[in-house]
Coordinates of C-alpha atoms and ligand atoms in Angstrom, one line a residue:
X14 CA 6.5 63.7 29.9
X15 CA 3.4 64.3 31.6
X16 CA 0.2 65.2 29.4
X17 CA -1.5 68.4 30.1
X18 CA -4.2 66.4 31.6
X19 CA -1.9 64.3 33.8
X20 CA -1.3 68.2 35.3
X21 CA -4.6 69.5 35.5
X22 CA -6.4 69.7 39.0
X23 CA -9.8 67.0 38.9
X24 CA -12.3 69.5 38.6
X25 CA -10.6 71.0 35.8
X26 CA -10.5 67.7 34.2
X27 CA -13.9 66.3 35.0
X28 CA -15.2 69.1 33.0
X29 CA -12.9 69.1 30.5
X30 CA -13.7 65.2 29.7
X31 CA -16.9 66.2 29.7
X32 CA -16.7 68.6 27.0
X33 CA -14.6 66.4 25.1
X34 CA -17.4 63.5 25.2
X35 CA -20.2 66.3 24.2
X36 CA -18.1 67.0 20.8
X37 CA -17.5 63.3 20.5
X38 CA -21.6 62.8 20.6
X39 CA -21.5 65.8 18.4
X40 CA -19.3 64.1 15.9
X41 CA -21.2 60.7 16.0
X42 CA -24.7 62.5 15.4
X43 CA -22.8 63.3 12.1
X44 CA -23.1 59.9 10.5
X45 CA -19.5 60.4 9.1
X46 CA -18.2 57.3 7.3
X47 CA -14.0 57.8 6.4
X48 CA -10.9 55.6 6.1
X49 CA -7.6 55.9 6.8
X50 CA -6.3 52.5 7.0
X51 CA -6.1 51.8 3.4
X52 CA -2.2 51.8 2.3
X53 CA -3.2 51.9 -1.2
X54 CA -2.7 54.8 -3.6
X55 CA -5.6 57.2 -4.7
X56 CA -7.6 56.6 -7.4
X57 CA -6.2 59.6 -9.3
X58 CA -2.9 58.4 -8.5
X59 CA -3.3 54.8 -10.3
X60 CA -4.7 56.8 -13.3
X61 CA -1.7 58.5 -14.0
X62 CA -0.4 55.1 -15.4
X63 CA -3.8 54.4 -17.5
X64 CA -1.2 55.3 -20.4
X65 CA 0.6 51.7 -19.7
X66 CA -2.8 50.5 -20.8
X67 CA -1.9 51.4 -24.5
X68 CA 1.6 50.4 -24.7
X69 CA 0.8 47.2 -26.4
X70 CA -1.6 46.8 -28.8
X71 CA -2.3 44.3 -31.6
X72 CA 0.2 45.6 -33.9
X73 CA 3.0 45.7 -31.9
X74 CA 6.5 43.9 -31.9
X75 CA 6.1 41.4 -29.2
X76 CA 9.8 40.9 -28.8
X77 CA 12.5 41.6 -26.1
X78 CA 15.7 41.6 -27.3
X79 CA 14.7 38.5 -29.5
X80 CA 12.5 36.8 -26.6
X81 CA 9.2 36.6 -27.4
X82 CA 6.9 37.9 -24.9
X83 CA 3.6 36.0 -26.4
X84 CA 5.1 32.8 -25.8
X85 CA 6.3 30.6 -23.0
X86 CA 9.8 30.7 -21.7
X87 CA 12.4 33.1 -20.5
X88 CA 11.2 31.8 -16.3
X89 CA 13.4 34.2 -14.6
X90 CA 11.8 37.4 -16.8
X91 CA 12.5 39.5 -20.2
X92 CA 15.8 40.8 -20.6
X93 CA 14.8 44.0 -20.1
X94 CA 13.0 43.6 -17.1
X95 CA 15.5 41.9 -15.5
X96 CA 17.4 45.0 -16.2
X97 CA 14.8 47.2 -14.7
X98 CA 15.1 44.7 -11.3
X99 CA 18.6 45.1 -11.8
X100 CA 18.1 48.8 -11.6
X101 CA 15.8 48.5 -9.1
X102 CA 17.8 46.3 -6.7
X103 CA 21.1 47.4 -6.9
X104 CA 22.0 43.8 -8.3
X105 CA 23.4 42.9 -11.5
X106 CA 20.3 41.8 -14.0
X107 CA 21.3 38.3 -13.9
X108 CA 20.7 38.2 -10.3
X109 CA 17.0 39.1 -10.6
X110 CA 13.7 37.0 -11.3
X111 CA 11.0 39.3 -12.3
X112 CA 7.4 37.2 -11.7
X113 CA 3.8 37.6 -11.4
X114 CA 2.8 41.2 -9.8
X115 CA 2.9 41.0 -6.0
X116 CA 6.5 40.8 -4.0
X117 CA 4.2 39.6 -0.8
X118 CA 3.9 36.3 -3.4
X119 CA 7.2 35.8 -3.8
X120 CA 8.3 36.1 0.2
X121 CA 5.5 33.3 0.2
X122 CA 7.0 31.0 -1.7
X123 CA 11.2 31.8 -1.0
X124 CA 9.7 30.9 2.8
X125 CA 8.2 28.3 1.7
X126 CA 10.9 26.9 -0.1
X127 CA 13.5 27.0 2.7
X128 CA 10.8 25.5 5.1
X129 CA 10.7 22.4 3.1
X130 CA 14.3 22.1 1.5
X131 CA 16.7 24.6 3.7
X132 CA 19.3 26.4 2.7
X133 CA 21.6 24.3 0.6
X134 CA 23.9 22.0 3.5
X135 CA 21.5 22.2 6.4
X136 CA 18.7 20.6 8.2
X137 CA 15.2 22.1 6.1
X138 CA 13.3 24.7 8.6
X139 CA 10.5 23.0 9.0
X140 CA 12.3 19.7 10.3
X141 CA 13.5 21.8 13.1
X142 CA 11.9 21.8 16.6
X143 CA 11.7 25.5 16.8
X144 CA 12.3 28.6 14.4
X145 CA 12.7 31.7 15.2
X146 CA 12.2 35.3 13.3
X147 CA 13.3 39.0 13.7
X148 CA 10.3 41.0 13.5
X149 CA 11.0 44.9 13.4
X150 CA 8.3 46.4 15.1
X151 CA 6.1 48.0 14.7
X152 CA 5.7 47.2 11.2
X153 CA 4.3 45.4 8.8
X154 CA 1.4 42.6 9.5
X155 CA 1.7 40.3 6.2
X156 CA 5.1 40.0 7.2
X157 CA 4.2 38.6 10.2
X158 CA 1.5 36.8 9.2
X159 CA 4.1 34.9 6.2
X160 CA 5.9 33.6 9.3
X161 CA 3.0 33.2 11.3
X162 CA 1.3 30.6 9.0
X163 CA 4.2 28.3 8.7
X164 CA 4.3 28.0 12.5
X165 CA 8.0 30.3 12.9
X166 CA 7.7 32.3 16.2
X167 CA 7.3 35.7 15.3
X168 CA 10.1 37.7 18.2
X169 CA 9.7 41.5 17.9
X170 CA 12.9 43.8 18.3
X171 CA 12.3 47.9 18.5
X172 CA 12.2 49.7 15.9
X173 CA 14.6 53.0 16.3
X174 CA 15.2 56.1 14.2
X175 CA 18.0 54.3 12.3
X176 CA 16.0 50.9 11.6
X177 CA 16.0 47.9 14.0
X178 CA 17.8 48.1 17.5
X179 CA 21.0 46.6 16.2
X180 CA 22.2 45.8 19.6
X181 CA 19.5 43.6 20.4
X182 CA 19.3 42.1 16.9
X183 CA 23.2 41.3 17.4
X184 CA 22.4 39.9 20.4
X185 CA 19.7 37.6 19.5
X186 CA 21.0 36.3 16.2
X187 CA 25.0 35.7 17.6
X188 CA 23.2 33.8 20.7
X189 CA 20.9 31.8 19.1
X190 CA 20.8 29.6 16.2
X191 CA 16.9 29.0 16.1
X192 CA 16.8 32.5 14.4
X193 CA 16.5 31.7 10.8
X194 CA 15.5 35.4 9.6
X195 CA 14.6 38.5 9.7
X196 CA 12.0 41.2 8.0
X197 CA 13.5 44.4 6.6
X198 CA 12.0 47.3 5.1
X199 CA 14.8 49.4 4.7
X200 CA 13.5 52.5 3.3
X201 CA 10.5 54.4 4.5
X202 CA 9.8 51.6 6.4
X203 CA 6.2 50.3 7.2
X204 CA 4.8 51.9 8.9
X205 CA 7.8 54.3 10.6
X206 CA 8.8 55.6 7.5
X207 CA 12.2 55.0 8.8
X208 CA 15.1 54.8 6.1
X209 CA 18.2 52.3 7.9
X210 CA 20.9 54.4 8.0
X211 CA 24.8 53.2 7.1
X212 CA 25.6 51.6 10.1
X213 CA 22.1 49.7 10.1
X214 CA 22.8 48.1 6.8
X215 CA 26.4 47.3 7.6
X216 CA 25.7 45.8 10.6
X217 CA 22.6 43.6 9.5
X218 CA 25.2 42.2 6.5
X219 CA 28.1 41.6 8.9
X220 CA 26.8 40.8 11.7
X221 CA 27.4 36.6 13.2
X222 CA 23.8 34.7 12.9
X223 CA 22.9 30.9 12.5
X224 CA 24.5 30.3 8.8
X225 CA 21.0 29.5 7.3
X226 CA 20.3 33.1 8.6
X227 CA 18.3 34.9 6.1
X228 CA 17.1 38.6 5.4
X229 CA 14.0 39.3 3.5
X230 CA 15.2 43.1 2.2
X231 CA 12.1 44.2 1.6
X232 CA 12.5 47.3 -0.7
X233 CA 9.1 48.3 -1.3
X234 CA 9.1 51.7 -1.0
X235 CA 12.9 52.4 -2.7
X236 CA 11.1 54.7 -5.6
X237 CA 9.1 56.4 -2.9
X238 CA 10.4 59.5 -2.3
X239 CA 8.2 62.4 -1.7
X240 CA 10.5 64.9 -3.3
X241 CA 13.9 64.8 -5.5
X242 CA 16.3 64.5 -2.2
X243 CA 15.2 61.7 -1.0
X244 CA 16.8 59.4 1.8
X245 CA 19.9 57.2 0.1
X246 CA 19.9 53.8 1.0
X247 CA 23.0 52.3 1.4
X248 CA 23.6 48.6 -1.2
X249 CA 23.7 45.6 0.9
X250 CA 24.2 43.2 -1.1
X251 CA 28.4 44.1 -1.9
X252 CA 28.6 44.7 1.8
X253 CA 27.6 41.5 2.3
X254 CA 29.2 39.8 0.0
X255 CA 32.4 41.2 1.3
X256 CA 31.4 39.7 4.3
X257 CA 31.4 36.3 3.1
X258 CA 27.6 36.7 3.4
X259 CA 25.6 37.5 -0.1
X260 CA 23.5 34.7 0.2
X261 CA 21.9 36.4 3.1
X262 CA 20.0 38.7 1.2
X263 CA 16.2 37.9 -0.1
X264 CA 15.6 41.3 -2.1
X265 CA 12.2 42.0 -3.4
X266 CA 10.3 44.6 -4.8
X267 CA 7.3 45.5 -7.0
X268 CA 5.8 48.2 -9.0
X269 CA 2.5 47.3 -7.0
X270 CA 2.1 51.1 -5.7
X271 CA 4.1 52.5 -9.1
X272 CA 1.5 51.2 -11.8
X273 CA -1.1 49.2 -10.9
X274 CA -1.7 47.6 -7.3
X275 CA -2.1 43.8 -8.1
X276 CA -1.3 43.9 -12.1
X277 CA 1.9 45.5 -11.8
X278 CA 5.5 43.4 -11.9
X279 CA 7.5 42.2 -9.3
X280 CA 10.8 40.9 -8.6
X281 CA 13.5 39.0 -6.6
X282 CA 17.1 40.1 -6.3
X283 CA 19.7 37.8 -4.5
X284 CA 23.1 35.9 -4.9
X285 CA 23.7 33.8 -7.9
X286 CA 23.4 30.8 -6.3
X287 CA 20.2 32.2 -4.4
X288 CA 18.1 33.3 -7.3
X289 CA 19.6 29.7 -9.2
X290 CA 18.3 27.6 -6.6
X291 CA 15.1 29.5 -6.4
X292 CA 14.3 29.6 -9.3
X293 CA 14.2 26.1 -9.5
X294 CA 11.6 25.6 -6.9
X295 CA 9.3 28.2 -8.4
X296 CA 9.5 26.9 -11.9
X297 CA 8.0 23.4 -11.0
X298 CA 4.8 25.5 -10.5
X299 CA 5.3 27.9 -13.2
X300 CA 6.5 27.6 -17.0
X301 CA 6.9 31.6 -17.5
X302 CA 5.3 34.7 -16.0
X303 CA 3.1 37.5 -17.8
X304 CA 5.8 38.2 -19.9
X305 CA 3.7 41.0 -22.1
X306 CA 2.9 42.7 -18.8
X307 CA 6.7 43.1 -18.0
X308 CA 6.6 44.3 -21.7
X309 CA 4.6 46.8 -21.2
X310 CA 6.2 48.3 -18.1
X311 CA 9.7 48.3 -19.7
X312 CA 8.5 50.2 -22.3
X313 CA 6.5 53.0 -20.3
X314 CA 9.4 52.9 -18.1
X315 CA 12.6 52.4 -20.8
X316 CA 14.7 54.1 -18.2
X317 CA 15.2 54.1 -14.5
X318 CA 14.9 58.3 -15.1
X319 CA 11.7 58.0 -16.2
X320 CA 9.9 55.6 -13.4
X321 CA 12.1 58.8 -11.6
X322 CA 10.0 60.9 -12.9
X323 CA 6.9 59.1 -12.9
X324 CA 7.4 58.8 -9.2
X325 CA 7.6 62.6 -8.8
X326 CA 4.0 62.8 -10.3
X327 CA 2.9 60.6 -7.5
X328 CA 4.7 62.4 -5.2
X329 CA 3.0 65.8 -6.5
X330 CA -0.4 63.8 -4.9
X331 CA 1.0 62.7 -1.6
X332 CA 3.3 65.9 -0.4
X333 CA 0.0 67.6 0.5
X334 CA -1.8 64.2 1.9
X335 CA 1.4 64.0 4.3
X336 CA 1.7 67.7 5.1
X337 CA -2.0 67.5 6.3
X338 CA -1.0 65.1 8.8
X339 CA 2.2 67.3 9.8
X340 CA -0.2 70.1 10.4
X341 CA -3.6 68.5 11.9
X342 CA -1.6 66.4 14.2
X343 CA 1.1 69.2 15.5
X344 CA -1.8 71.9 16.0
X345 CA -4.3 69.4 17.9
X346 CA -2.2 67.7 19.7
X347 CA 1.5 69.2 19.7
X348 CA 1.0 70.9 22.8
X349 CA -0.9 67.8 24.8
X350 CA 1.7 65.8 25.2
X351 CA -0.7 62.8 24.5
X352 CA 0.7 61.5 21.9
X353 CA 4.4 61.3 19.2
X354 CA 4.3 60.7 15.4
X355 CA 6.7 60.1 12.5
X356 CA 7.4 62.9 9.7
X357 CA 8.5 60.6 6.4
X358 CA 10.5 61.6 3.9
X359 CA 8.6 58.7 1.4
X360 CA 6.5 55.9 1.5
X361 CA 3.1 55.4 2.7
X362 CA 2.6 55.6 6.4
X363 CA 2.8 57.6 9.9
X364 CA 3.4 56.0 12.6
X365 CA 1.6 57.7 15.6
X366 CA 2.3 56.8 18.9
X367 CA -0.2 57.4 21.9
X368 CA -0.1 57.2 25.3
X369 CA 0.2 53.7 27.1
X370 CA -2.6 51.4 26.9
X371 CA -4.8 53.7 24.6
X372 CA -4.3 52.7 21.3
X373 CA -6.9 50.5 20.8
X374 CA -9.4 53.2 22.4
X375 CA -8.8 55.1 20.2
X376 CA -9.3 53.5 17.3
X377 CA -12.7 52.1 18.5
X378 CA -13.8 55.9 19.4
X379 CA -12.8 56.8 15.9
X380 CA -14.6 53.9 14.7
X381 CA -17.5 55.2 16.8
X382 CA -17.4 58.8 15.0
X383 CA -17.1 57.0 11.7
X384 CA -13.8 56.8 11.3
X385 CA -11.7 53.5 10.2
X386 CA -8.0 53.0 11.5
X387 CA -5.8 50.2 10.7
X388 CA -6.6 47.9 13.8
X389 CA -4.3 48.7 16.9
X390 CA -1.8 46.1 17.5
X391 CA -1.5 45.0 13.7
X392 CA 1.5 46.3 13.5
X393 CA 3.1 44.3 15.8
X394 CA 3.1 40.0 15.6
X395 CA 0.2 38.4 16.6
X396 CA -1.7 41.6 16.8
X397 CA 0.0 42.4 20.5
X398 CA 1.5 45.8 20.9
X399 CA 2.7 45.0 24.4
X400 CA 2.0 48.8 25.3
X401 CA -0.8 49.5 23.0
X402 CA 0.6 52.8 22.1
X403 CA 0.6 52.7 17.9
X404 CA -1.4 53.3 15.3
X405 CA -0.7 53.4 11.8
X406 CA -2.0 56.5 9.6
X407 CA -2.4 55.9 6.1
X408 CA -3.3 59.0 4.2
X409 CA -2.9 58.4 0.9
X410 CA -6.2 57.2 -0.7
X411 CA -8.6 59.3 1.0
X412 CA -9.3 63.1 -0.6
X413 CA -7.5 65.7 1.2
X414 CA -11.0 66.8 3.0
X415 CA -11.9 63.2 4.1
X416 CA -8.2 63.0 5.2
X417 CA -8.6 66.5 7.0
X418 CA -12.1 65.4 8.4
X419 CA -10.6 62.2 9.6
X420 CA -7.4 63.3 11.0
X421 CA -9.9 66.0 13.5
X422 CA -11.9 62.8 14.6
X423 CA -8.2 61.1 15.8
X424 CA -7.1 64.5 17.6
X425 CA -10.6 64.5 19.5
X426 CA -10.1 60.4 20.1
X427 CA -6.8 60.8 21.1
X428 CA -7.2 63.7 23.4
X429 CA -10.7 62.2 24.9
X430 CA -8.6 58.8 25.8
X431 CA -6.0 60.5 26.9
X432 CA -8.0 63.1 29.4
X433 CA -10.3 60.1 30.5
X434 CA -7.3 57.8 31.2
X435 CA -5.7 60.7 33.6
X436 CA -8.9 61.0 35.1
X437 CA -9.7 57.3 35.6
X438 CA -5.9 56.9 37.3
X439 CA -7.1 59.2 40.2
X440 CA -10.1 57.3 40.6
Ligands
PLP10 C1 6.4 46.7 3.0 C2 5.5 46.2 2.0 N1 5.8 45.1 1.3 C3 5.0 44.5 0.4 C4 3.7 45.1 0.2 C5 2.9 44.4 -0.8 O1 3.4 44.5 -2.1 P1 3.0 43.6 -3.3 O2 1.8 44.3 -3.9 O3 4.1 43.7 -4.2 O4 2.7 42.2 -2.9 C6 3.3 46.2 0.9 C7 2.0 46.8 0.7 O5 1.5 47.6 1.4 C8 4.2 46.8 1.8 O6 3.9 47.8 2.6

């Protein structure tokens, strides 16, 4: 579709460029200094789990179903947490490690541990000439840069309104052995906010790949709904185990953006044999995780109802963040045609897609006007968004008037690039 300064005579938009520039200059002379690429929740938001603080005090009983939590031990995580994983997963609890507090740290070291020893039966990764991974894009860069760093070559697929374009991820995996893997994040993705639908999640469990093929599921945003119906994610894991295939599946999760960013819990849901193996890797470099922290989030959370519920309050803080977007975006630039974004039903991102080879103008204009975007092309490997169209929005930490004060600066970015680009093209 052509933009509505692609179809305005050159006079017309000469001037109107250079009315655009005059309230860009006005909006610089402002000083303004605002973020939006900070996928973190608000400070209000963490506070609502302050409470978790108190859970455990000196007084209290220490035990978990008669594991002691001030001890070492228990390596794959207290009963009770593993039941919460369970919960969390959609695995049995005995098919869950629940360690440290970041699920970024775990894909670290299951990568790692495949790269050195391989699945069980075949050649280790990193003895291989070349290896290969799925990257859905756009999405998420320390994904990419996991992969990155232990020298895999990163292959984006597209990202569609289902999840990854399953044609070409059949393709690619049924042609090509190199392909060890893939990155998933199969509800409200990041930064889409795409939830796979059925056929998605069949497919990825069924489909023929090398048979050291592996999935990282990463489900980090499957409490995340913005209100009570939120999208249903089909299981995987019994759809691939059907298949022959349930040692496909590296789950993982984390209560990073639920509690605590970086003190919350996290865990790891796979095949017995999977989470067995593991488990043995990690425990050379670890005799038992923070036991009393996963104490103190199974008892401020003693049901998967109330973390429920506890994600409602959260909610209650991001509905209007997100509806800001909705309505800033769709009345300064819904009419333009210069530019497409997502509408999420949960998680933490908009994806907003420009025209051709202006996303990274735009976010250096909004950096100009004060203005901080997530850098253009980090949501694709290596930083290379072939056609420099997205940018990811992340409204959730700002207040709603630095979000509304920022989201005005990106309008008058993207509308500026966009009338300057139809204007250089007749050039
Ligand atoms: C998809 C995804 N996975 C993982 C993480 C990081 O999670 P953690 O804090 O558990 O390492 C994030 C954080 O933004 C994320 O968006």
């Amino acid at each position: 579709m052509a933009t509505v300064y692609q179809q305005m005579a050159t006079d017309e938009l000469r001037q109107e460029v250079g009315e655009l520039r005059a309230q860009v200059e006005a909006t610089k002379a402002k000083n303004l200094s605002l973020d939006m690429a900070r996928g973190k929740p608000s400070p209000e938001q963490v506070d609502i789990s302050r409470p978790l603080l108190s859970v455990l005090n000196e007084d209290s009983d220490l035990f978990d179903e008669g594991v002691d939590c001030s001890n070492y031990g228990c390596f794959e995580g207290i009963p009770s947490a593993r039941k919460l994983a369970g919960a969390f997963l959609g695995v049995p609890a005995e098919q869950t490690i629940v360690l440290g507090s970041s699920s970024l740290n775990i894909m670290q070291s299951v990568l790692i541990h495949y790269w050195e020893k391989g699945v069980p039966g075949y050649t280790p990764w990193s003895k291989l000439d070349h290896v290969k991974w799925l990257c859905p894009s756009p999405g998420y860069d320390r994904h990419f840069g996991l992969t990155e760093d232990l020298g895999i070559e990163n292959v984006p697929v597209p990202m569609t309104e289902t999840g990854p374009d399953m044609d070409v991820v059949e393709k690619l995996c049924a042609e090509d052995d190199s392909i060890k893997g893939m990155f998933c994040v199969p509800k409200y993705s990041n930064p889409t906010g795409v939830t796979y639908s059925d056929d998605t999640v069949i497919r990825l469990a069924t489909m023929k790949a090398a048979p050291d093929f592996r999935i990282v599921w990463d489900n980090a945003y499957c409490m995340h709904d913005l209100t009570e119906d939120g999208d249903k994610l089909l299981n995987i894991h019994g759809i691939a185990a059907t298949a022959g295939n349930e040692d496909r599946i590296l789950e993982v999760a984390s209560t990073s953006k639920i509690t605590f960013p970086g003190a919350g819990v996290a865990f790891f849901g796979s095949s017995e044999a999977n989470v067995r193996e593991v488990a043995q890797t990690l425990k050379v470099g670890l005799i038992s995780a923070n036991k009393l922290n996963q104490l103190a989030h199974v008892r401020f959370f003693p049901t998967i109802e109330a973390l429920h519920q506890h994600m409602m309050r959260h909610a209650g803080f991001l509905r209007p963040r997100f509806a800001l977007v909705q309505e800033k975006l769709a009345a300064g630039l819904g009419t333009t045609g210069c530019a497409t974004w997502t509408n999420p039903r949960g998680g933490y991102f908009v994806s907003f897609d420009a025209q051709p080879g202006s996303a990274k103008r735009i976010v250096a204009l909004c950096r100009e006007m004060g203005v901080t975007l997530t850098p253009a092309g980090a949501t694709w490997p290596y930083g290379k968004d072939p056609a420099d169209t997205n940018i990811r929005i992340a409204p959730t930490y700002p207040s709603l008037d630095e979000l509304g004060a920022a989201l005005d600066i990106l309008v008058l970015a993207t509308k500026t690039v966009c009338a300057e680009l139809a204007l250089e093209a007749r050039a």
